[in-house]
């Protein structure tokens, strides 16, 4: 992977430092091999709006991407649309959006607002990780007011651990995820500290088109201006990183350890 075009932080050196400590990005930066990325979101809108550009950028480079939605986000339905009907609209929008980006769409059937954090859900995500075999996983940050987002963070944290556990026998063999990143989400903003900036210019228009499949993006389901927020956020993050449009990601704090013989 071309480091210069891939990421750059506010401080530059800090981003390169984070990049150098990331085995996944390091692997790609040295042999220019695109990665397999799996985005795991509580709701499809989170997946496309906060993780979709990252998937699209990696696919554009020749990598592969999959979006796993733990629920359909059906309870975000406006009053004039039945919850079940809205869920199917969300599924259709996600299928169209991922098809446009060249990503695979995977759906779990947990009820919106009731995604459980337990052994069953964690093992289900573990199995999905073992089946898709991603190098990189992107998911929600824990600093969220939304219980589904919090539970998604916890599920993915443990699922990545389970997936790599050789002694945990499942239908697919163990698989180690090289790197976990957290996406920038207006609902997960507490203590979100980005350290990796991704240049999304090459996929910017396509990503906006993909998001536009969702009524929520167009302001038809509630008060929040998703379109304005996430398109403006990409400009703001681009300003800070020296790109025209960028996505900011946060590395897993537990995986920031650097091993070095000298400074
Ligand atoms: Zn959500």
mmCIF file of N, CA and C and ligand atoms in Angstrom, residues 42-46 112 140 146 148-149 185 187-188 216 226, ligand 1:
data_model
loop_
_atom_site.group_PDB
_atom_site.id
_atom_site.type_symbol
_atom_site.label_atom_id
_atom_site.label_comp_id
_atom_site.label_asym_id
_atom_site.label_seq_id
_atom_site.Cartn_x
_atom_site.Cartn_y
_atom_site.Cartn_z
ATOM 1 N N UNK A 42 -23.889 -2.112 13.831
ATOM 2 C CA UNK A 42 -25.161 -2.442 14.476
ATOM 3 C C UNK A 42 -26.305 -2.296 13.488
ATOM 4 N N UNK A 43 -26.234 -1.252 12.663
ATOM 5 C CA UNK A 43 -27.315 -0.925 11.725
ATOM 6 C C UNK A 43 -26.707 -0.621 10.356
ATOM 7 N N UNK A 44 -27.427 -0.917 9.292
ATOM 8 C CA UNK A 44 -26.851 -0.723 7.958
ATOM 9 C C UNK A 44 -26.373 0.710 7.689
ATOM 10 N N UNK A 45 -27.130 1.699 8.183
ATOM 11 C CA UNK A 45 -26.727 3.093 7.958
ATOM 12 C C UNK A 45 -25.360 3.395 8.546
ATOM 13 N N UNK A 46 -25.107 2.864 9.749
ATOM 14 C CA UNK A 46 -23.780 3.036 10.350
ATOM 15 C C UNK A 46 -22.715 2.451 9.435
ATOM 16 N N UNK A 112 -33.725 -4.602 15.901
ATOM 17 C CA UNK A 112 -33.154 -3.283 16.141
ATOM 18 C C UNK A 112 -33.453 -2.842 17.575
ATOM 19 N N UNK A 140 -17.878 -0.278 15.521
ATOM 20 C CA UNK A 140 -18.224 0.865 16.372
ATOM 21 C C UNK A 140 -17.186 1.050 17.475
ATOM 22 N N UNK A 146 -25.700 4.766 22.303
ATOM 23 C CA UNK A 146 -26.655 3.806 21.751
ATOM 24 C C UNK A 146 -26.303 2.389 22.202
ATOM 25 N N UNK A 148 -27.184 -0.534 21.138
ATOM 26 C CA UNK A 148 -26.808 -1.446 20.048
ATOM 27 C C UNK A 148 -25.363 -1.225 19.618
ATOM 28 N N UNK A 149 -24.948 0.028 19.583
ATOM 29 C CA UNK A 149 -23.567 0.332 19.185
ATOM 30 C C UNK A 149 -22.593 -0.173 20.245
ATOM 31 N N UNK A 185 -18.372 8.088 14.235
ATOM 32 C CA UNK A 185 -19.833 8.048 14.155
ATOM 33 C C UNK A 185 -20.371 9.107 15.112
ATOM 34 N N UNK A 187 -22.856 9.226 16.798
ATOM 35 C CA UNK A 187 -23.448 8.648 18.008
ATOM 36 C C UNK A 187 -22.420 7.949 18.908
ATOM 37 N N UNK A 188 -21.180 7.843 18.451
ATOM 38 C CA UNK A 188 -20.136 7.139 19.208
ATOM 39 C C UNK A 188 -18.964 8.084 19.495
ATOM 40 N N UNK A 216 -32.848 7.603 5.269
ATOM 41 C CA UNK A 216 -32.251 8.300 6.412
ATOM 42 C C UNK A 216 -31.204 9.317 5.959
ATOM 43 N N UNK A 226 -27.875 13.518 8.209
ATOM 44 C CA UNK A 226 -26.768 12.577 7.937
ATOM 45 C C UNK A 226 -25.932 13.009 6.742
HETATM 46 ZN ZN1 LIG B 1 -26.852 2.881 14.598
#
